[in-house]
Short mmCIF file of C-alpha atoms in Angstrom, two decimals:
data_model
loop_
_atom_site.label_atom_id
_atom_site.label_comp_id
_atom_site.label_asym_id
_atom_site.label_seq_id
_atom_site.Cartn_x
_atom_site.Cartn_y
_atom_site.Cartn_z
CA MET A 1 -16.99 -11.93 -40.44
CA LYS A 2 -18.89 -8.69 -41.09
CA ILE A 3 -17.27 -5.57 -39.64
CA LEU A 4 -18.68 -2.04 -39.68
CA MET A 5 -16.00 0.65 -39.34
CA VAL A 6 -17.33 3.96 -38.01
CA ASN A 7 -15.39 7.21 -38.38
CA LYS A 8 -16.49 10.81 -38.91
CA PHE A 9 -14.37 11.21 -42.07
CA LEU A 10 -14.39 8.61 -44.84
CA TYR A 11 -11.71 10.28 -46.97
CA PRO A 12 -7.94 10.72 -46.33
CA ASN A 13 -7.72 13.31 -43.56
CA GLY A 14 -5.37 12.02 -40.86
CA GLY A 15 -4.13 9.08 -38.84
CA SER A 16 -7.50 7.57 -37.95
CA GLU A 17 -8.51 7.51 -41.61
CA THR A 18 -5.22 5.88 -42.64
CA TYR A 19 -5.89 3.29 -39.94
CA ILE A 20 -9.43 2.38 -41.04
CA PHE A 21 -8.60 2.30 -44.77
CA LYS A 22 -5.52 0.09 -44.44
CA LEU A 23 -7.07 -2.17 -41.81
CA GLY A 24 -10.30 -2.50 -43.77
CA GLU A 25 -8.43 -3.24 -46.98
CA TYR A 26 -6.38 -5.95 -45.30
CA LEU A 27 -9.37 -7.55 -43.57
CA THR A 28 -11.19 -7.65 -46.89
CA SER A 29 -8.17 -9.27 -48.57
CA VAL A 30 -8.27 -12.18 -46.10
CA GLY A 31 -11.97 -12.88 -46.54
CA HIS A 32 -13.86 -10.57 -44.19
CA GLU A 33 -16.57 -8.12 -45.27
CA VAL A 34 -16.07 -4.50 -44.26
CA GLN A 35 -18.40 -1.52 -44.67
CA TYR A 36 -18.10 2.04 -43.36
CA PHE A 37 -20.30 4.68 -41.74
CA GLY A 38 -19.52 8.39 -41.38
CA MET A 39 -20.30 11.78 -42.90
CA GLU A 40 -21.39 12.43 -46.46
CA ASP A 41 -18.60 14.01 -48.52
CA GLU A 42 -17.71 14.05 -52.20
CA ARG A 43 -14.16 13.03 -51.22
CA ASN A 44 -15.27 9.76 -49.57
CA ILE A 45 -13.40 6.70 -50.79
CA VAL A 46 -15.27 4.06 -48.74
CA GLY A 47 -18.90 3.60 -47.74
CA ASN A 48 -21.83 1.25 -47.20
CA ASN A 49 -24.28 -0.56 -49.46
CA VAL A 50 -27.33 1.56 -48.59
CA GLY A 51 -25.55 4.90 -49.01
CA SER A 52 -26.54 6.07 -45.54
CA TYR A 53 -24.36 8.85 -44.10
CA THR A 54 -24.84 11.90 -41.89
CA SER A 55 -24.87 15.46 -43.21
CA ASN A 56 -21.47 17.05 -43.53
CA MET A 57 -20.53 19.44 -40.75
CA ASP A 58 -17.17 20.90 -39.80
CA PHE A 59 -17.09 21.76 -36.10
CA HIS A 60 -13.55 23.14 -36.32
CA GLY A 61 -13.94 25.16 -39.51
CA GLY A 62 -14.84 28.79 -38.88
CA SER A 63 -17.18 30.06 -36.20
CA ILE A 64 -19.57 27.70 -34.49
CA SER A 65 -22.18 30.47 -34.82
CA LYS A 66 -22.60 29.58 -38.49
CA CYS A 67 -24.36 26.42 -37.31
CA ILE A 68 -27.99 26.85 -36.34
CA TYR A 69 -27.74 23.60 -34.43
CA PRO A 70 -24.60 23.77 -32.27
CA PHE A 71 -25.93 21.16 -29.87
CA LYS A 72 -26.15 18.67 -32.72
CA THR A 73 -22.46 18.25 -32.00
CA ILE A 74 -23.43 16.75 -28.64
CA TYR A 75 -26.19 14.34 -29.67
CA SER A 76 -27.16 13.60 -33.28
CA PHE A 77 -30.57 12.07 -33.91
CA GLU A 78 -29.60 12.00 -37.57
CA ALA A 79 -26.47 9.91 -36.94
CA ARG A 80 -28.44 7.43 -34.89
CA LYS A 81 -31.14 7.14 -37.58
CA LYS A 82 -28.61 6.81 -40.43
CA ILE A 83 -26.45 4.19 -38.72
CA ARG A 84 -29.62 2.22 -37.93
CA LYS A 85 -30.19 1.82 -41.67
CA VAL A 86 -26.69 0.43 -42.14
CA LEU A 87 -27.01 -1.93 -39.17
CA ASP A 88 -30.35 -3.26 -40.41
CA ASP A 89 -29.03 -3.85 -43.93
CA PHE A 90 -25.47 -5.04 -43.26
CA LYS A 91 -26.12 -6.88 -39.98
CA PRO A 92 -22.50 -6.65 -38.82
CA ASP A 93 -20.98 -9.11 -36.37
CA VAL A 94 -18.90 -6.29 -34.87
CA VAL A 95 -18.99 -2.48 -34.93
CA HIS A 96 -15.62 -0.77 -34.62
CA LEU A 97 -15.73 2.93 -33.70
CA ASN A 98 -12.87 5.32 -34.34
CA ASN A 99 -13.22 9.12 -34.18
CA ILE A 100 -16.92 9.93 -33.70
CA ASN A 101 -17.28 12.94 -31.38
CA PHE A 102 -18.77 16.27 -32.51
CA GLN A 103 -19.72 15.18 -36.05
CA LEU A 104 -21.28 11.74 -35.39
CA THR A 105 -21.52 12.00 -31.58
CA PRO A 106 -21.76 9.13 -29.05
CA SER A 107 -25.44 8.83 -29.99
CA VAL A 108 -24.37 5.99 -32.30
CA ILE A 109 -23.20 4.00 -29.26
CA TYR A 110 -26.78 3.74 -28.04
CA GLU A 111 -28.04 2.43 -31.38
CA VAL A 112 -25.35 -0.26 -31.59
CA LYS A 113 -25.91 -1.36 -28.00
CA LYS A 114 -29.67 -1.49 -28.60
CA LYS A 115 -28.98 -4.18 -31.18
CA ARG A 116 -26.59 -6.03 -28.83
CA ILE A 117 -23.71 -5.96 -31.30
CA PRO A 118 -20.15 -6.19 -29.88
CA LEU A 119 -18.72 -2.67 -29.85
CA PHE A 120 -15.03 -1.78 -30.11
CA GLN A 121 -13.30 1.59 -30.30
CA THR A 122 -9.74 2.43 -31.27
CA VAL A 123 -8.55 5.38 -29.18
CA HIS A 124 -6.80 7.60 -31.71
CA ASP A 125 -6.93 10.60 -29.38
CA PRO A 126 -7.88 11.24 -25.74
CA GLN A 127 -11.43 12.47 -26.48
CA VAL A 128 -12.91 10.10 -23.90
CA VAL A 129 -11.11 11.99 -21.11
CA CYS A 130 -10.35 15.40 -22.65
CA PRO A 131 -13.05 17.72 -24.04
CA ASN A 132 -10.74 19.24 -26.67
CA HIS A 133 -9.33 15.79 -27.61
CA ARG A 134 -5.71 16.91 -27.28
CA LEU A 135 -4.54 17.12 -23.64
CA TYR A 136 -2.87 20.30 -24.85
CA ILE A 137 -3.63 24.03 -24.63
CA GLU A 138 -2.28 25.52 -27.82
CA LYS A 139 -2.45 29.20 -26.85
CA LYS A 140 -0.36 28.42 -23.74
CA GLU A 141 1.83 25.84 -25.51
CA ILE A 142 1.49 23.39 -22.61
CA VAL A 143 0.22 19.87 -22.08
CA CYS A 144 -2.76 19.69 -19.75
CA ASP A 145 -4.67 16.85 -18.11
CA LYS A 146 -6.79 18.83 -15.64
CA CYS A 147 -10.06 17.56 -17.10
CA ILE A 148 -9.22 13.88 -16.58
CA SER A 149 -10.39 14.11 -12.97
CA GLY A 150 -13.81 15.23 -14.21
CA ARG A 151 -13.28 18.99 -13.92
CA TYR A 152 -14.39 19.69 -17.50
CA MET A 153 -15.03 23.34 -16.62
CA ASN A 154 -11.31 23.83 -17.31
CA CYS A 155 -12.01 23.41 -21.02
CA MET A 156 -14.22 26.51 -21.12
CA LYS A 157 -12.06 28.39 -18.63
CA ASN A 158 -8.99 28.02 -20.85
CA LYS A 159 -10.88 28.23 -24.17
CA CYS A 160 -9.15 24.98 -25.08
CA LEU A 161 -11.02 24.31 -28.32
CA ASP A 162 -9.86 26.64 -31.11
CA ASN A 163 -9.48 29.42 -28.48
CA SER A 164 -13.28 29.81 -28.68
CA ILE A 165 -15.39 30.09 -25.54
CA MET A 166 -18.51 28.87 -27.40
CA LYS A 167 -16.84 25.78 -28.88
CA SER A 168 -15.14 25.06 -25.57
CA PHE A 169 -18.46 25.40 -23.73
CA ILE A 170 -20.10 22.86 -26.05
CA ALA A 171 -17.16 20.46 -25.64
CA MET A 172 -17.38 20.87 -21.86
CA VAL A 173 -21.13 20.14 -21.85
CA GLU A 174 -20.60 17.08 -24.04
CA SER A 175 -18.07 15.65 -21.58
CA TYR A 176 -20.26 16.29 -18.54
CA ILE A 177 -23.28 14.65 -20.19
CA TYR A 178 -21.64 11.47 -21.44
CA HIS A 179 -19.57 10.87 -18.32
CA THR A 180 -22.60 11.44 -16.11
CA LEU A 181 -24.58 8.97 -18.22
CA LYS A 182 -21.57 6.57 -18.22
CA THR A 183 -21.95 6.27 -21.98
CA TYR A 184 -18.30 5.45 -22.54
CA ASN A 185 -18.60 2.46 -20.21
CA LYS A 186 -20.91 0.90 -22.81
CA ILE A 187 -17.96 0.27 -25.15
CA ASP A 188 -17.11 -3.43 -24.87
CA LYS A 189 -13.42 -3.02 -25.67
CA TYR A 190 -11.13 -0.05 -26.16
CA ILE A 191 -8.09 -0.64 -28.38
CA CYS A 192 -5.43 1.75 -27.09
CA PRO A 193 -2.41 2.30 -29.38
CA SER A 194 -0.18 3.00 -26.39
CA LYS A 195 0.17 2.10 -22.72
CA PHE A 196 0.27 5.83 -22.09
CA MET A 197 -3.20 6.35 -23.54
CA ALA A 198 -4.53 3.31 -21.69
CA GLY A 199 -3.31 4.88 -18.46
CA LYS A 200 -5.10 8.14 -19.23
CA LEU A 201 -8.37 6.31 -19.88
CA ILE A 202 -8.07 4.45 -16.58
CA GLU A 203 -7.40 7.77 -14.80
CA GLY A 204 -10.58 9.06 -16.45
CA GLY A 205 -12.73 6.27 -15.04
CA ILE A 206 -12.65 3.59 -17.73
CA ASN A 207 -12.30 0.10 -16.27
CA SER A 208 -8.97 -1.54 -17.12
CA SER A 209 -10.84 -4.71 -18.15
CA GLN A 210 -12.32 -2.71 -21.05
CA ILE A 211 -8.88 -1.83 -22.43
CA ASP A 212 -6.37 -3.69 -24.59
CA VAL A 213 -3.11 -2.10 -25.75
CA MET A 214 -2.15 -2.67 -29.38
CA HIS A 215 0.46 -0.41 -30.97
CA ASN A 216 -0.48 0.80 -34.43
CA PHE A 217 0.62 -1.30 -37.40
CA SER A 218 2.71 -0.80 -40.50
CA ASP A 219 1.67 -2.24 -43.84
CA LYS A 220 5.25 -1.94 -45.14
CA VAL A 221 7.27 -5.09 -45.72
CA VAL A 222 10.97 -4.21 -45.94
CA THR A 223 13.77 -6.66 -45.17
CA THR A 224 16.79 -5.01 -46.78
CA CYS A 225 17.88 -1.41 -46.98
CA GLN A 226 19.82 0.08 -49.87
CA HIS A 227 19.54 3.71 -48.83
CA LYS A 228 21.83 6.47 -47.61
CA ALA A 229 24.07 6.43 -50.68
CA GLY A 230 23.62 10.12 -51.49
CA GLU A 231 23.93 13.34 -49.51
CA LYS A 232 23.43 12.85 -45.79
CA TYR A 233 20.47 14.51 -44.14
CA ALA A 234 18.13 14.28 -41.15
CA LEU A 235 14.39 14.21 -41.86
CA TYR A 236 11.28 15.52 -40.14
CA PHE A 237 7.98 14.60 -41.73
CA GLY A 238 4.53 15.33 -40.40
CA ARG A 239 2.51 18.31 -39.27
CA ILE A 240 4.52 21.55 -39.07
CA SER A 241 3.03 22.92 -35.85
CA ILE A 242 3.95 24.10 -32.39
CA GLU A 243 2.90 20.97 -30.45
CA LYS A 244 5.14 18.82 -32.63
CA GLY A 245 8.22 20.57 -31.23
CA ILE A 246 8.99 22.40 -34.48
CA LYS A 247 10.18 25.59 -32.75
CA THR A 248 12.69 23.65 -30.69
CA LEU A 249 13.87 21.65 -33.70
CA ILE A 250 14.39 24.80 -35.78
CA GLN A 251 16.56 26.28 -33.02
CA VAL A 252 18.67 23.11 -33.04
CA CYS A 253 18.96 23.20 -36.83
CA LYS A 254 20.35 26.72 -36.66
CA GLU A 255 22.97 25.60 -34.16
CA LEU A 256 24.07 22.67 -36.37
CA PRO A 257 24.82 24.39 -39.72
CA GLU A 258 27.01 21.46 -40.79
CA ILE A 259 23.99 19.12 -40.84
CA LYS A 260 21.35 19.21 -43.58
CA PHE A 261 17.73 18.92 -42.49
CA ILE A 262 14.75 18.18 -44.73
CA PHE A 263 11.22 19.00 -43.56
CA ALA A 264 8.25 17.37 -45.30
CA GLY A 265 4.66 18.18 -44.40
CA SER A 266 2.40 21.17 -43.92
CA GLY A 267 1.03 23.23 -41.09
CA PRO A 268 0.84 26.67 -39.49
CA LEU A 269 4.62 26.95 -38.91
CA SER A 270 5.64 26.11 -42.49
CA ASP A 271 6.71 29.69 -43.23
CA SER A 272 9.21 29.63 -40.35
CA LEU A 273 11.28 27.05 -42.27
CA HIS A 274 12.20 29.48 -45.03
CA GLY A 275 15.49 31.37 -45.08
CA ILE A 276 17.50 28.87 -43.00
CA LYS A 277 20.49 27.69 -45.05
CA ASN A 278 20.66 24.09 -43.81
CA ILE A 279 16.89 23.47 -43.96
CA GLU A 280 15.22 22.29 -47.16
CA TYR A 281 11.45 22.45 -47.00
CA VAL A 282 9.85 20.16 -49.60
CA GLY A 283 6.19 20.54 -48.65
CA PHE A 284 3.67 17.73 -48.23
CA LYS A 285 4.82 14.38 -49.64
CA LYS A 286 3.22 10.96 -49.87
CA GLY A 287 3.64 7.61 -51.59
CA LYS A 288 6.98 6.84 -53.24
CA GLU A 289 8.28 10.38 -52.78
CA LEU A 290 7.83 10.15 -49.02
CA ARG A 291 9.19 6.61 -48.87
CA ASP A 292 12.35 7.67 -50.72
CA LEU A 293 12.84 10.59 -48.33
CA ILE A 294 12.50 8.28 -45.32
CA GLU A 295 14.74 5.50 -46.66
CA GLU A 296 17.53 7.84 -47.71
CA ALA A 297 17.61 9.79 -44.43
CA VAL A 298 20.26 9.02 -41.83
CA PHE A 299 17.44 9.22 -39.29
CA THR A 300 14.09 10.90 -38.73
CA VAL A 301 13.34 13.26 -35.86
CA TYR A 302 10.12 13.30 -33.83
CA PRO A 303 10.57 16.13 -31.27
CA SER A 304 6.97 16.25 -30.01
CA GLU A 305 6.05 18.48 -27.07
CA TRP A 306 2.54 17.14 -26.51
CA TYR A 307 1.11 13.73 -25.64
CA ASP A 308 1.45 11.96 -28.96
CA ASN A 309 -0.36 8.63 -28.80
CA CYS A 310 1.29 6.23 -31.24
CA PRO A 311 2.71 8.18 -34.20
CA LEU A 312 2.57 6.30 -37.49
CA SER A 313 5.57 8.37 -38.59
CA ILE A 314 7.79 6.54 -36.12
CA ILE A 315 6.43 3.12 -37.02
CA GLU A 316 6.79 3.85 -40.73
CA SER A 317 10.37 5.13 -40.35
CA GLN A 318 11.52 2.02 -38.53
CA ALA A 319 9.68 -0.22 -40.98
CA TYR A 320 11.86 1.29 -43.73
CA GLY A 321 15.00 0.73 -41.69
CA THR A 322 15.47 4.35 -40.63
CA PRO A 323 16.24 5.05 -36.94
CA VAL A 324 14.22 7.66 -35.05
CA ILE A 325 15.22 10.31 -32.56
CA GLY A 326 12.09 10.83 -30.46
CA ALA A 327 10.95 12.80 -27.43
CA ASP A 328 10.13 11.01 -24.18
CA ILE A 329 6.49 12.07 -24.10
CA GLY A 330 3.15 10.30 -24.55
CA GLY A 331 3.43 6.94 -26.28
CA ILE A 332 6.62 7.77 -28.21
CA PRO A 333 9.08 5.98 -25.85
CA GLU A 334 7.10 2.75 -26.27
CA LEU A 335 7.99 2.69 -29.97
CA ILE A 336 11.73 3.34 -29.79
CA ILE A 337 14.27 1.00 -28.23
CA HIS A 338 16.86 3.48 -26.96
CA ASN A 339 20.33 2.89 -28.45
CA HIS A 340 18.92 0.13 -30.68
CA THR A 341 16.22 1.46 -33.03
CA GLY A 342 16.81 5.10 -32.21
CA LEU A 343 17.50 7.60 -29.45
CA ILE A 344 15.14 9.10 -26.87
CA PHE A 345 15.61 12.60 -25.43
CA GLU A 346 13.76 14.76 -22.92
CA SER A 347 10.85 16.52 -24.63
CA GLY A 348 11.54 20.23 -25.13
CA ASN A 349 15.20 19.89 -24.07
CA LYS A 350 17.14 21.60 -26.85
CA LEU A 351 20.55 20.50 -25.58
CA GLU A 352 19.55 16.83 -25.37
CA LEU A 353 18.03 16.92 -28.85
CA LYS A 354 21.13 18.59 -30.28
CA LYS A 355 23.37 16.00 -28.63
CA ALA A 356 21.30 13.08 -29.97
CA ILE A 357 21.30 14.47 -33.51
CA LYS A 358 25.08 15.04 -33.53
CA ARG A 359 25.71 11.57 -32.11
CA LEU A 360 23.66 9.63 -34.63
CA TYR A 361 24.66 11.81 -37.58
CA THR A 362 28.39 11.30 -36.99
CA ASP A 363 28.47 7.67 -35.79
CA ASP A 364 28.25 5.52 -38.93
CA ASP A 365 28.64 2.26 -37.02
CA LEU A 366 25.75 3.11 -34.68
CA GLU A 367 23.60 4.05 -37.67
CA LYS A 368 24.29 0.72 -39.42
CA GLN A 369 23.52 -1.22 -36.24
CA MET A 370 20.25 0.66 -35.80
CA ILE A 371 19.22 0.05 -39.42
CA LYS A 372 19.53 -3.71 -38.88
CA GLU A 373 17.59 -3.58 -35.63
CA CYS A 374 14.81 -1.46 -37.16
CA LEU A 375 14.37 -3.96 -39.98
CA SER A 376 14.25 -6.86 -37.52
CA GLN A 377 11.20 -5.40 -35.72
CA LYS A 378 8.14 -7.32 -36.97
CA ASN A 379 5.72 -6.75 -34.09
CA ASN A 380 3.89 -3.94 -35.88
CA SER A 381 3.09 -5.74 -39.14
CA ILE A 382 -0.52 -5.42 -40.27
CA ASP A 383 -1.07 -9.18 -40.57
CA ILE A 384 -0.10 -9.79 -36.94
CA TYR A 385 -2.20 -6.82 -35.82
CA ALA A 386 -5.27 -7.93 -37.76
CA ASP A 387 -5.02 -11.53 -36.53
CA LYS A 388 -4.97 -10.31 -32.92
CA LEU A 389 -7.91 -7.99 -33.55
CA ILE A 390 -10.02 -10.72 -35.18
CA CYS A 391 -9.36 -12.97 -32.16
CA LYS A 392 -10.63 -10.19 -29.89
CA TYR A 393 -13.72 -9.77 -32.07
CA GLN A 394 -14.43 -13.51 -31.91
CA ARG A 395 -14.01 -13.73 -28.15
CA MET A 396 -16.40 -10.82 -27.64
CA MET A 397 -18.96 -12.38 -29.99
CA GLU A 398 -18.75 -15.67 -28.10
CA ALA A 399 -19.14 -13.87 -24.77
CA LYS A 400 -22.32 -12.18 -26.01
CA ALA A 401 -23.79 -15.25 -27.73
#
């Protein structure tokens, strides 16, 4: 089968890129042919045979006024022309969209549908129903779903995108245009990584028949666990930012001086980790260094205070046999079996988080039980995920034949 993966970035940049690279690599290993379409960038690690990509543009970097074509972020004639070249050369059986808005724009949807190719999209963020793609207003530090009902004016009113009225205006216009045109209804199948996100899409007007829920996968294969022989510690790894609940977690760390915490990652709140005796900040880690940190931790903590979709950090932790303490927000509770593969607490509740951390840190028997149960979870393996996805591709191709 020929599969075209479409994503604005074709180099390691975040969760959606990790998803397309690992999924594409696996699909190729089992006999499928995968090519990629996105923006031109010297950091790209995947591509297509004809070398057709859109010009590089960074909507979030700096002022939108530096662009002489701000409305190119709404509809890109270039993206439609460039993807046409790939479609004509590669002739894919399926096109699988990921993150496309602003840089590629939904213009590519029209080109794919013109050629009557089955069209899938994995919903990495709520961009279909939220103009700023986050369901979160950073300057107010609150979750927000006011735009889901179609009142996209709220985006500009609250300056939701980078606290910029111009960027927020463009995002608002984009949402009004594509929902009025019912462009998002042209997607044949949305792959939602959480039931939570599926529910938000349905609230936003997407037909439930267009949606399948498939939690993100792990490409780790671990059956035994030899960790936790050294100094005990709790681990947070990921973006060091306000919406991830870092402020709340730091407060809890200060109140539990007897427990060592390690923070791995980067972000705007990194400096706030310095000078706290029981916090060791190790910066951004990946590969074996990150794996060792995860495996040797008593547990990882995911104290999010926004609508996280399906965090790979949680899936990866449990795949390595490390329990997770996670907030009850967004898709997080779908990934943790309370009292079995981790503990769930009320998002933003400092007392509940503190209680959960003390409980799991001091109860060795509970930790050992949870390690076994984490390692027994095989539902998120990449082979199972890919097999299900290929079946969905085939059914859609047959339906359109």
